[in-house]
Coordinates of C-alpha atoms and ligand atoms in Angstrom, one line a residue:
Chain A
M490 CA -0.1 0.0 -0.2
N491 CA 1.1 3.2 -1.0
L492 CA 1.4 5.2 2.5
V493 CA 0.5 8.1 1.3
S494 CA -2.8 7.5 0.2
Y495 CA -2.4 5.7 3.5
L496 CA -1.6 9.1 6.0
G497 CA -4.1 11.3 3.6
P498 CA -7.0 10.7 4.6
L499 CA -5.8 10.5 8.2
L500 CA -3.7 13.6 8.5
Q501 CA -6.7 15.1 7.2
N502 CA -9.1 13.8 10.0
A503 CA -6.5 14.5 12.2
G504 CA -6.5 18.0 11.3
V505 CA -10.0 18.4 11.2
F506 CA -10.3 17.0 15.1
I507 CA -7.5 19.4 16.3
I508 CA -9.9 21.9 14.7
L509 CA -12.9 20.3 16.8
A510 CA -10.7 20.3 19.9
L511 CA -9.8 23.9 20.0
G512 CA -13.2 24.8 19.9
L513 CA -14.4 22.3 22.4
N514 CA -11.0 23.2 24.8
L515 CA -12.0 26.6 24.5
I516 CA -16.2 26.0 25.8
N517 CA -15.3 23.3 28.5
G518 CA -11.1 23.7 29.0
I519 CA -11.2 27.2 29.1
A520 CA -14.5 28.6 29.7
G521 CA -14.8 26.0 31.9
Q522 CA -18.4 25.2 30.9
F523 CA -19.3 21.4 30.5
S524 CA -20.9 21.2 27.0
L525 CA -21.2 17.4 25.3
G526 CA -22.8 18.5 21.8
H527 CA -19.7 19.1 20.2
A528 CA -20.7 16.7 17.7
G529 CA -23.7 18.7 16.7
F530 CA -22.2 22.0 15.7
W531 CA -19.3 19.7 13.7
A532 CA -23.2 18.3 11.8
V533 CA -24.2 21.8 11.3
G534 CA -20.8 22.5 9.1
A535 CA -20.9 19.7 8.1
Y536 CA -24.4 19.2 6.0
V537 CA -24.8 23.0 5.6
G538 CA -21.3 23.7 3.7
A539 CA -22.5 20.1 2.2
S540 CA -25.8 21.7 0.7
Y541 CA -23.9 24.7 -0.6
G542 CA -21.6 22.2 -2.5
V543 CA -24.7 19.9 -4.2
F544 CA -27.2 22.6 -4.2
F545 CA -26.3 25.9 -4.7
A546 CA -22.4 26.3 -6.0
P547 CA -22.3 28.3 -8.6
A548 CA -19.8 26.4 -11.2
F549 CA -18.1 29.1 -12.8
L550 CA -16.6 30.0 -9.4
P551 CA -13.2 27.8 -8.7
D552 CA -12.8 25.8 -6.5
F553 CA -11.3 26.9 -3.8
V554 CA -13.5 29.6 -3.7
N555 CA -16.6 28.0 -3.4
L556 CA -14.1 26.3 -0.7
L557 CA -14.1 29.0 1.0
I558 CA -18.0 29.9 0.7
S559 CA -18.4 26.6 2.2
N560 CA -17.1 27.4 4.9
V561 CA -17.8 30.5 5.9
L562 CA -21.6 29.4 6.1
A563 CA -21.0 26.5 8.0
I564 CA -19.1 28.5 10.7
I565 CA -22.4 31.4 10.1
A566 CA -24.6 28.0 10.3
A567 CA -23.1 26.3 13.4
S568 CA -22.7 29.8 15.0
I569 CA -26.4 30.4 14.9
A570 CA -27.3 26.8 16.3
G571 CA -24.8 27.8 18.9
I572 CA -26.4 30.7 19.9
L573 CA -29.3 29.0 19.7
V574 CA -28.0 26.3 22.4
G575 CA -25.9 28.6 24.0
V576 CA -28.4 31.7 24.9
P577 CA -31.0 29.0 27.1
C578 CA -28.3 26.5 28.5
L579 CA -25.6 28.4 29.5
R580 CA -27.7 29.4 32.8
L581 CA -27.7 25.9 33.5
R582 CA -24.1 24.6 35.4
G583 CA -22.7 22.3 35.0
D584 CA -24.0 18.1 34.9
Y585 CA -27.5 20.1 33.5
L586 CA -25.9 21.8 30.8
A587 CA -23.8 18.3 30.1
I588 CA -26.7 17.2 29.8
A589 CA -28.9 20.3 27.6
T590 CA -25.7 19.9 25.3
L591 CA -26.4 16.4 24.5
G592 CA -29.8 16.9 24.0
F593 CA -29.1 19.1 21.6
G594 CA -25.9 17.0 19.6
E595 CA -28.8 13.8 19.2
I596 CA -31.6 16.0 18.4
I597 CA -29.5 17.6 15.3
R598 CA -28.8 14.1 14.3
I599 CA -32.4 12.9 14.3
I600 CA -33.3 15.8 12.3
I601 CA -30.5 14.5 9.7
N602 CA -31.9 11.7 10.1
N603 CA -34.8 12.9 8.5
L604 CA -34.0 15.1 6.3
D605 CA -34.1 13.5 2.3
V606 CA -32.9 16.4 0.7
V607 CA -30.0 15.5 2.3
G608 CA -30.4 11.7 2.0
G609 CA -31.5 11.0 5.6
P610 CA -30.7 7.9 6.8
R611 CA -28.6 7.0 3.5
G612 CA -26.3 9.7 4.0
F613 CA -25.2 12.4 2.0
T614 CA -23.3 11.6 -1.0
N615 CA -21.8 13.2 -4.2
I616 CA -19.9 16.2 -2.1
P617 CA -17.2 18.5 -4.0
H618 CA -13.8 17.2 -3.3
W619 CA -12.7 21.1 -2.3
S620 CA -10.5 20.6 0.9
N621 CA -7.2 19.0 1.3
L622 CA -4.5 19.2 3.5
F623 CA -3.6 22.2 2.1
W624 CA -6.9 24.0 3.1
I625 CA -7.4 22.1 6.2
Y626 CA -4.3 22.8 7.8
L627 CA -4.4 26.7 6.5
W628 CA -8.0 26.8 9.0
V629 CA -5.9 24.7 11.6
V630 CA -3.2 27.5 11.2
I631 CA -5.5 30.6 11.4
C632 CA -7.8 29.2 14.4
V633 CA -4.3 28.5 17.1
V634 CA -3.2 31.3 16.0
M635 CA -6.8 33.1 16.2
L636 CA -7.4 31.6 19.5
A637 CA -4.0 32.6 20.9
N638 CA -4.4 36.1 20.6
L639 CA -8.4 35.7 22.2
L640 CA -6.7 34.8 24.6
R641 CA -3.7 37.3 25.5
G642 CA -6.1 40.1 25.1
T643 CA -9.2 40.8 27.8
H644 CA -11.7 39.1 25.9
G645 CA -9.4 35.9 26.8
R646 CA -9.0 36.4 30.4
A647 CA -12.9 37.1 31.0
I648 CA -13.8 33.9 29.1
I649 CA -11.0 32.7 31.5
S650 CA -12.1 34.3 34.7
I651 CA -15.5 32.9 34.2
R652 CA -13.9 28.9 34.9
E653 CA -11.5 30.2 37.3
D654 CA -14.5 31.7 39.8
E655 CA -17.3 33.3 38.0
I656 CA -19.1 35.0 41.1
A657 CA -15.4 36.6 41.2
A658 CA -15.9 37.4 37.6
A659 CA -19.2 38.6 37.9
A660 CA -18.1 41.0 41.2
M661 CA -15.1 41.9 39.3
G662 CA -17.3 44.1 36.0
V663 CA -17.2 40.6 33.9
N664 CA -20.2 40.3 31.8
T665 CA -20.4 36.3 32.0
T666 CA -24.1 35.4 30.2
K667 CA -22.0 37.5 27.4
Y668 CA -18.3 35.8 27.5
K669 CA -20.3 32.0 28.3
T670 CA -22.0 33.0 25.0
L671 CA -19.0 34.1 23.3
A672 CA -16.5 31.0 24.0
F673 CA -19.5 28.5 23.4
V674 CA -20.2 30.3 20.0
I675 CA -16.8 30.7 19.0
G676 CA -16.2 26.3 19.8
A677 CA -19.4 26.0 18.2
G678 CA -18.5 28.2 14.9
M679 CA -14.8 26.1 14.5
A680 CA -16.8 23.0 14.1
G681 CA -18.9 24.0 12.0
L682 CA -16.1 25.1 10.0
A683 CA -14.7 21.7 10.7
G684 CA -17.8 20.0 9.7
S685 CA -17.2 21.8 6.5
L686 CA -13.5 21.1 5.5
F687 CA -14.7 17.7 6.8
A688 CA -17.4 17.2 4.3
H689 CA -15.4 18.7 1.3
A690 CA -12.7 16.0 2.3
Q691 CA -14.7 13.1 2.6
Q692 CA -17.2 13.7 -0.3
F693 CA -19.5 11.2 1.7
I694 CA -20.8 12.2 5.2
H695 CA -22.8 10.4 7.3
P696 CA -25.3 11.1 10.7
S697 CA -23.6 8.1 12.2
S698 CA -20.5 10.4 11.5
F699 CA -21.8 13.0 14.4
S700 CA -23.2 10.5 16.3
F701 CA -22.7 11.4 20.3
M702 CA -19.8 9.0 20.4
W703 CA -18.3 11.8 18.3
S704 CA -18.5 14.8 21.0
V705 CA -17.0 12.0 23.8
I706 CA -14.4 11.6 21.7
I707 CA -13.4 15.0 21.2
L708 CA -14.0 15.2 25.2
L709 CA -12.0 12.6 25.6
M710 CA -9.4 14.7 22.9
I711 CA -8.6 17.5 25.7
I712 CA -8.5 15.6 28.5
L713 CA -5.9 13.9 27.8
G714 CA -3.9 16.6 25.8
G715 CA -4.8 18.9 29.1
M716 CA -8.5 21.0 29.5
G717 CA -7.6 24.4 29.2
S718 CA -4.6 23.7 27.2
M719 CA -4.8 24.9 23.1
T720 CA -1.0 22.3 22.4
G721 CA -2.8 19.8 24.7
A722 CA -5.7 19.5 22.4
I723 CA -4.1 19.3 19.1
V724 CA -1.6 16.7 20.8
G725 CA -5.1 14.8 21.7
A726 CA -6.3 15.4 18.7
V727 CA -3.3 13.7 16.5
F728 CA -3.4 10.7 19.7
L729 CA -6.6 9.7 18.9
T730 CA -6.5 10.1 15.3
F731 CA -3.9 7.7 14.8
L732 CA -4.3 5.4 17.7
P733 CA -7.7 3.6 16.2
E734 CA -5.1 2.6 13.3
F735 CA -2.3 2.2 15.4
L736 CA -4.7 -1.0 17.3
R737 CA -5.5 -2.3 13.7
L738 CA -1.8 -3.3 13.3
F739 CA -3.4 -5.9 16.2
G740 CA -6.5 -7.4 14.0
E741 CA -9.8 -6.7 14.1
T742 CA -10.4 -7.9 18.1
V743 CA -8.2 -5.5 19.4
S744 CA -9.7 -3.0 17.2
E745 CA -13.0 -3.3 18.0
W746 CA -12.5 -2.7 21.6
R747 CA -11.0 0.3 20.7
M748 CA -14.1 1.7 22.7
V749 CA -13.0 -0.6 26.5
I750 CA -9.1 0.8 25.4
Y751 CA -10.0 4.4 25.5
S752 CA -11.9 3.4 29.2
L753 CA -9.0 2.6 30.3
L754 CA -6.3 4.9 28.9
L755 CA -8.7 7.3 31.1
I756 CA -8.5 5.4 34.0
F757 CA -4.7 5.1 33.7
L758 CA -5.0 9.1 32.9
M759 CA -6.6 9.9 35.9
L760 CA -4.9 8.2 38.2
L761 CA -1.0 8.8 36.5
R762 CA -2.1 12.6 35.6
P763 CA -5.7 13.7 36.2
Q764 CA -4.6 16.9 34.5
G765 CA -3.6 16.0 31.4
I766 CA -0.6 15.7 29.4
F767 CA -0.2 18.9 29.4
G768 CA -2.4 20.8 32.0
K769 CA -3.4 24.5 31.4
H770 CA -0.1 25.0 30.1
E771 CA 1.2 25.5 26.0
F772 CA 4.2 24.2 24.6
N773 CA 6.0 27.7 25.1
L774 CA 10.0 28.4 24.1
K775 CA 10.1 30.9 26.4
R776 CA 9.3 28.3 29.6
L777 CA 13.1 27.8 28.7
W778 CA 13.5 31.0 31.2
P779 CA 11.1 30.1 33.5
V780 CA 9.6 33.3 35.3
K781 CA 8.5 32.3 39.0
T782 CA 4.9 31.6 39.5
G783 CA 5.5 30.0 43.3
D784 CA 5.4 26.8 42.2
A785 CA 7.3 24.5 43.9
K786 CA 9.1 22.4 42.0
Chain B
M880 CA -25.1 65.7 53.1
N881 CA -23.8 64.1 49.3
V882 CA -24.5 60.3 49.8
V883 CA -23.0 57.9 46.9
L884 CA -24.4 55.1 48.5
K885 CA -27.9 54.6 50.2
A886 CA -29.5 51.6 51.7
D887 CA -33.3 51.9 52.3
A888 CA -35.0 48.5 54.5
L889 CA -33.2 46.0 52.7
T890 CA -34.1 43.2 53.8
M891 CA -33.4 39.4 52.8
R892 CA -35.7 36.6 54.3
F893 CA -34.5 32.4 53.0
G894 CA -37.7 30.6 53.5
G895 CA -38.4 31.1 57.4
L896 CA -35.2 32.5 58.1
L897 CA -35.0 36.8 58.1
A898 CA -30.9 37.0 57.9
V899 CA -31.7 40.9 57.3
D900 CA -34.6 42.8 58.9
K901 CA -34.8 47.1 57.4
F902 CA -31.2 47.7 57.1
S903 CA -30.3 51.3 56.1
M904 CA -27.2 52.9 55.5
E905 CA -26.2 55.7 54.0
V906 CA -22.6 56.5 52.8
A907 CA -21.3 59.5 51.8
P908 CA -18.2 60.4 49.3
T909 CA -14.8 60.0 51.9
D910 CA -16.6 57.6 54.5
L911 CA -15.2 55.5 56.4
L912 CA -17.2 53.2 58.1
G913 CA -17.8 49.3 60.1
V914 CA -20.7 47.3 59.8
I915 CA -20.1 44.9 62.7
G916 CA -22.0 41.9 64.8
P917 CA -21.5 37.7 65.8
N918 CA -20.9 35.3 63.4
G919 CA -23.9 34.8 61.4
A920 CA -25.1 38.4 62.2
G921 CA -26.7 38.9 58.7
K922 CA -23.3 41.5 57.6
T923 CA -21.8 39.5 54.8
T924 CA -26.1 38.8 53.0
V925 CA -26.0 43.2 53.4
F926 CA -22.9 43.3 51.3
N927 CA -24.5 40.6 49.2
M928 CA -27.6 42.5 48.7
L929 CA -25.6 46.2 48.0
T930 CA -23.5 43.7 45.2
G931 CA -26.5 42.4 43.7
M932 CA -25.3 39.0 44.4
Y933 CA -28.5 38.4 46.2
I934 CA -32.0 40.0 45.3
P935 CA -33.6 41.6 48.8
T936 CA -36.7 40.5 49.7
E937 CA -37.6 44.1 50.8
G938 CA -36.2 47.7 50.3
R939 CA -33.8 49.4 48.0
V940 CA -30.3 49.4 46.5
S941 CA -29.4 53.0 45.5
L942 CA -25.7 53.7 44.1
L943 CA -24.5 57.5 42.5
N944 CA -28.2 58.7 42.9
E945 CA -29.9 55.6 40.5
D946 CA -31.7 52.7 41.6
V947 CA -29.2 49.5 41.0
T948 CA -31.7 47.0 43.7
D949 CA -32.3 45.0 40.2
L950 CA -29.0 45.6 38.3
S951 CA -26.8 42.3 38.2
P952 CA -23.3 42.0 40.4
H953 CA -21.5 43.2 37.0
Q954 CA -23.6 45.9 36.1
I955 CA -23.2 47.6 39.8
T956 CA -19.6 46.8 39.9
Q957 CA -19.7 48.9 36.3
R958 CA -21.5 51.6 38.3
G959 CA -18.4 51.8 40.8
M960 CA -19.2 49.4 43.6
S961 CA -16.7 47.2 44.2
R962 CA -15.5 44.3 47.1
T963 CA -14.0 41.8 48.4
F964 CA -14.9 38.9 49.8
Q965 CA -15.0 37.0 53.3
N966 CA -14.0 33.4 52.0
I967 CA -11.7 35.2 49.4
R968 CA -12.6 34.7 45.8
L969 CA -9.0 35.3 43.8
F970 CA -8.6 33.9 40.3
K971 CA -6.4 31.3 41.9
D972 CA -5.0 30.3 38.8
L973 CA -4.3 33.0 37.4
T974 CA -0.9 35.5 37.8
V975 CA -1.3 38.4 40.3
L976 CA -1.0 40.9 37.5
D977 CA -3.8 38.8 35.5
N978 CA -6.2 39.2 38.7
I979 CA -5.2 43.2 38.3
R980 CA -5.8 43.4 35.1
L981 CA -9.3 41.7 34.9
A982 CA -11.2 44.9 37.3
G983 CA -9.9 46.3 33.9
H984 CA -11.7 44.6 31.8
F985 CA -14.6 46.6 30.9
R986 CA -13.3 49.8 30.9
L987 CA -10.6 49.2 27.7
K988 CA -12.7 50.5 24.6
Y989 CA -10.9 47.5 22.5
R990 CA -12.8 45.1 20.3
L991 CA -11.9 41.8 20.0
L992 CA -11.6 42.1 16.5
N993 CA -8.4 44.2 17.6
S994 CA -7.0 41.5 20.2
I995 CA -7.4 38.9 17.4
L996 CA -5.4 41.5 14.9
R997 CA -2.9 42.4 17.5
T998 CA -4.0 46.2 16.4
K999 CA -2.1 49.4 18.4
A1000 CA -5.3 50.3 19.7
F1001 CA -4.6 46.9 21.5
K1002 CA -0.8 47.0 22.3
Q1003 CA -1.9 50.6 23.6
E1004 CA -4.2 50.0 25.8
E1005 CA -3.1 46.3 27.4
E1006 CA 0.4 48.9 27.8
N1007 CA -1.6 51.1 30.1
L1008 CA -3.5 48.6 32.3
I1009 CA -0.2 46.9 33.2
T1010 CA 1.4 50.1 34.1
E1011 CA -1.5 50.7 36.3
A1012 CA -1.9 47.7 37.6
R1013 CA 1.9 47.7 38.3
E1014 CA 1.2 51.2 40.2
L1015 CA -1.1 49.6 42.5
L1016 CA 1.0 46.3 42.8
K1017 CA 3.5 48.5 44.6
I1018 CA 1.0 50.3 47.0
F1019 CA 0.5 46.9 48.4
S1020 CA 3.8 45.9 48.3
L1021 CA 3.4 43.1 46.1
E1022 CA 5.7 44.2 43.1
K1023 CA 8.1 41.9 43.2
K1024 CA 5.2 39.2 43.2
E1025 CA 3.6 39.9 39.4
T1026 CA 4.0 37.0 37.8
F1027 CA 2.9 34.6 40.3
L1028 CA 0.1 32.3 41.0
A1029 CA -2.6 34.1 43.2
R1030 CA -3.1 30.4 44.7
N1031 CA 1.4 30.6 45.9
L1032 CA 0.8 33.7 47.7
P1033 CA 1.0 34.0 51.7
Y1034 CA -2.2 34.1 53.1
G1035 CA -2.3 37.9 53.6
E1036 CA -0.8 38.9 50.6
Q1037 CA -4.0 36.9 49.1
R1038 CA -5.6 39.3 51.1
R1039 CA -4.0 42.0 50.5
L1040 CA -4.3 41.2 46.5
E1041 CA -8.0 40.7 46.5
I1042 CA -8.2 44.6 47.7
A1043 CA -6.0 45.9 44.9
R1044 CA -8.3 44.4 42.6
A1045 CA -11.1 45.7 44.3
L1046 CA -9.8 48.9 43.6
A1047 CA -8.3 48.1 39.9
I1048 CA -12.0 48.9 39.7
H1049 CA -11.8 52.1 40.2
P1050 CA -14.5 52.2 42.4
K1051 CA -16.5 55.2 44.3
V1052 CA -17.7 52.9 47.0
L1053 CA -15.7 49.8 48.5
L1054 CA -16.4 47.4 50.6
L1055 CA -14.0 45.3 52.5
D1056 CA -15.5 42.0 54.0
E1057 CA -13.3 40.9 56.9
P1058 CA -9.9 41.9 55.4
A1059 CA -8.2 40.6 58.2
A1060 CA -9.4 37.8 58.6
G1061 CA -7.1 35.4 59.0
M1062 CA -4.0 37.5 59.7
N1063 CA -1.7 38.3 62.2
P1064 CA -0.9 41.0 64.4
N1065 CA 1.5 42.9 62.6
E1066 CA -0.1 42.9 59.4
T1067 CA -3.4 43.8 60.6
K1068 CA -1.7 47.2 62.2
E1069 CA -0.4 47.6 58.5
L1070 CA -3.7 46.7 57.0
T1071 CA -4.9 49.3 59.0
A1072 CA -2.8 51.8 58.1
L1073 CA -3.3 50.9 54.9
I1074 CA -6.6 51.2 55.1
R1075 CA -6.8 54.9 55.4
W1076 CA -4.3 56.0 53.8
V1077 CA -6.6 54.3 50.9
R1078 CA -9.4 56.3 51.4
D1079 CA -7.6 59.7 52.2
H1080 CA -5.6 58.8 48.2
F1081 CA -8.1 57.7 46.2
Q1082 CA -10.9 59.3 48.2
I1083 CA -13.5 57.1 48.1
A1084 CA -16.2 55.5 50.6
I1085 CA -14.8 51.8 52.6
V1086 CA -17.7 50.2 54.4
L1087 CA -15.7 47.3 56.1
I1088 CA -17.3 44.2 57.9
E1089 CA -14.1 43.3 60.3
H1090 CA -14.0 41.2 63.9
D1091 CA -11.4 42.9 64.9
M1092 CA -12.5 45.3 67.3
A1093 CA -9.5 47.4 67.6
L1094 CA -9.3 47.3 64.1
V1095 CA -13.3 48.8 63.7
M1096 CA -12.5 51.0 66.6
N1097 CA -9.1 52.3 65.3
V1098 CA -10.1 53.5 61.6
C1099 CA -14.0 53.6 61.2
E1100 CA -15.9 56.7 61.7
R1101 CA -19.4 55.7 62.1
I1102 CA -19.9 51.8 62.4
Y1103 CA -23.4 50.2 62.8
V1104 CA -24.3 47.0 64.7
L1105 CA -26.5 44.5 63.8
D1106 CA -27.4 41.4 65.3
H1107 CA -30.0 38.8 64.9
G1108 CA -30.6 40.8 60.4
V1109 CA -31.4 43.6 62.9
E1110 CA -29.4 47.1 63.9
I1111 CA -29.0 47.1 67.4
A1112 CA -27.0 50.8 67.2
R1113 CA -25.4 53.5 65.2
G1114 CA -22.7 55.4 65.7
T1115 CA -19.3 57.0 66.2
P1116 CA -16.9 54.1 68.6
A1117 CA -17.2 56.5 71.1
Q1118 CA -20.5 55.6 71.4
I1119 CA -20.6 52.3 70.3
Q1120 CA -17.9 51.0 72.8
S1121 CA -20.4 52.6 75.9
N1122 CA -24.1 51.2 74.2
P1123 CA -24.9 48.8 76.9
A1124 CA -26.9 46.8 74.1
V1125 CA -24.0 46.1 71.6
I1126 CA -22.0 45.1 75.0
E1127 CA -25.1 43.0 75.9
A1128 CA -25.4 41.7 72.6
Y1129 CA -21.8 41.9 71.4
L1130 CA -18.6 42.4 73.5
G1131 CA -20.1 41.2 76.0
A1132 CA -20.6 38.1 74.6
S1133 CA -16.6 38.1 73.5
T1134 CA -15.2 38.6 76.7
Ligands
ADP2440 N1 -27.4 32.1 51.0 C1 -28.1 31.7 51.8 N2 -28.7 30.9 51.9 C2 -29.6 30.7 53.1 N3 -29.2 31.1 54.3 C3 -28.5 31.8 54.0 C4 -27.7 32.1 52.6 N4 -26.7 33.5 53.0 C5 -26.6 33.0 54.6 N5 -27.7 33.0 55.0 C6 -28.0 33.1 57.0 O1 -28.3 34.6 57.1 C7 -27.5 34.4 58.2 C8 -26.7 36.3 58.1 O2 -25.7 34.9 57.2 P1 -24.4 36.0 56.9 O3 -24.6 37.5 56.2 O4 -22.8 35.2 55.9 O5 -23.6 36.7 58.9 P2 -22.1 37.0 59.0 O6 -21.7 37.7 57.6 O7 -22.9 38.2 59.8 O8 -21.5 36.1 59.8 C9 -27.1 32.9 58.3 O9 -27.8 32.8 59.1 C10 -26.6 32.0 57.0 O10 -26.4 30.9 57.8
MG2441 MG1 -20.0 37.4 57.0

């Protein structure tokens, strides 16, 4: 087997999952709002992007322009879904928010399953092949730079303060509802982007591509890498994209027990390094010249 | 009299418990007032009603001649009243500098897009914010610790940082909930001087809840005494110290 044709799709998926994990990390890890519906926003983006490609895209436009239009539409659609879900749900705390977002993800999947125009349970086929490694990783870079800059500004600090102590944040004049919603909408928009890139890379999407299990796996990516760390989200996404392929080397049985292996992995992680591989830290060259944080060595 | 903060018959019920009963208070622009009373008297509940954390069952709060009773905590903070908490509520995993910078959040004018694109407005405002934060840290002798995580500060410094953070709001009224709790006598003494200095320097009103009688009698110009949610006395430190009801309910109990 040709290594490029084997690695290509895997790297594509890794890029898509990096964007998904970065978005969920903003919601769960940085704003501290426990969401379990990320696959729902991913689905919205994928189906909106794919619908544009199949039904509306003018053929005279170059592919990359059509891809960008599809990306933008997917971001807008998923962000709107983010507002619709976020505004009522972000009033809920902890477990309740998780359940409400989980419900949203399932509702989206069921709606798509019953939408005949986009193939319903048969899946959505013949999506134009516009995205590739270049576009996916260009977007990865844009997302990383955008998020890093966001977090170093006052809006990012406001989002972090909510995770740290919501009551203190409000006492410091931070409109907590606004910034929770902002984090949620940006995260959802990024999932939408990932959906559109994914659809135009795969050319075929199916409602079960976006099942609850995927929300859990994306969550696992950020838990593994370290909630609140972008570096962690990236490493977690790449790791969990390649792990199933690695397991396949050991035969079908091991591969089928994938979810069990993930669970064991999670248990070991909780025992050995509950904060995830990177904790809340980022990969940073400056760390070679450490500043005093008062942390015990 | 010019009034910056007015509590008008504030009442708070938690189910069957009457935690605060018709508490009224008027605060002038550079007042330094104390609220005292035994544990569970309702002092913190008063602060929570003033700052919008609790919606009073009855009564009104007005800040700088505006009725703020129904506003949320961040709106009240933005209108010029900030506070500290009895159980310190710092952003523990953020640096000392970031704790202070957060208090400047609502005053900054640059937009999300400015920070994503690192524009001039972003850099300029952030620079000013840091300069100002450092000045505050200096006042509170925390300038050498700006890169420390808040949770790694000793207790007394955490208390000071929380006051510095509340001042970074640029408040007209500052509420301190047991600022000396957990401090040693030496730290308490320094804090006493600091509180007075802050009032004089920033020309703001300060209302503090405190158990340390030496601190309260030393620094407060007027004192409100609460017992079981009811105001049993108000007056100057001298009047309070000789008030039989207070001695009975509070000072008597502790000596
Ligand atoms: N959120 C709440 N729910 C129920 N009871 C409360 C709440 N907050 C305070 N209380 C009760 O109100 C009374 C006054 O509490 P508090 O204001 O904290 O007293 P203090 O600060 O004077 O020690 C106490 O009996 C306390 O248990
Ligand atoms: Mg109290």
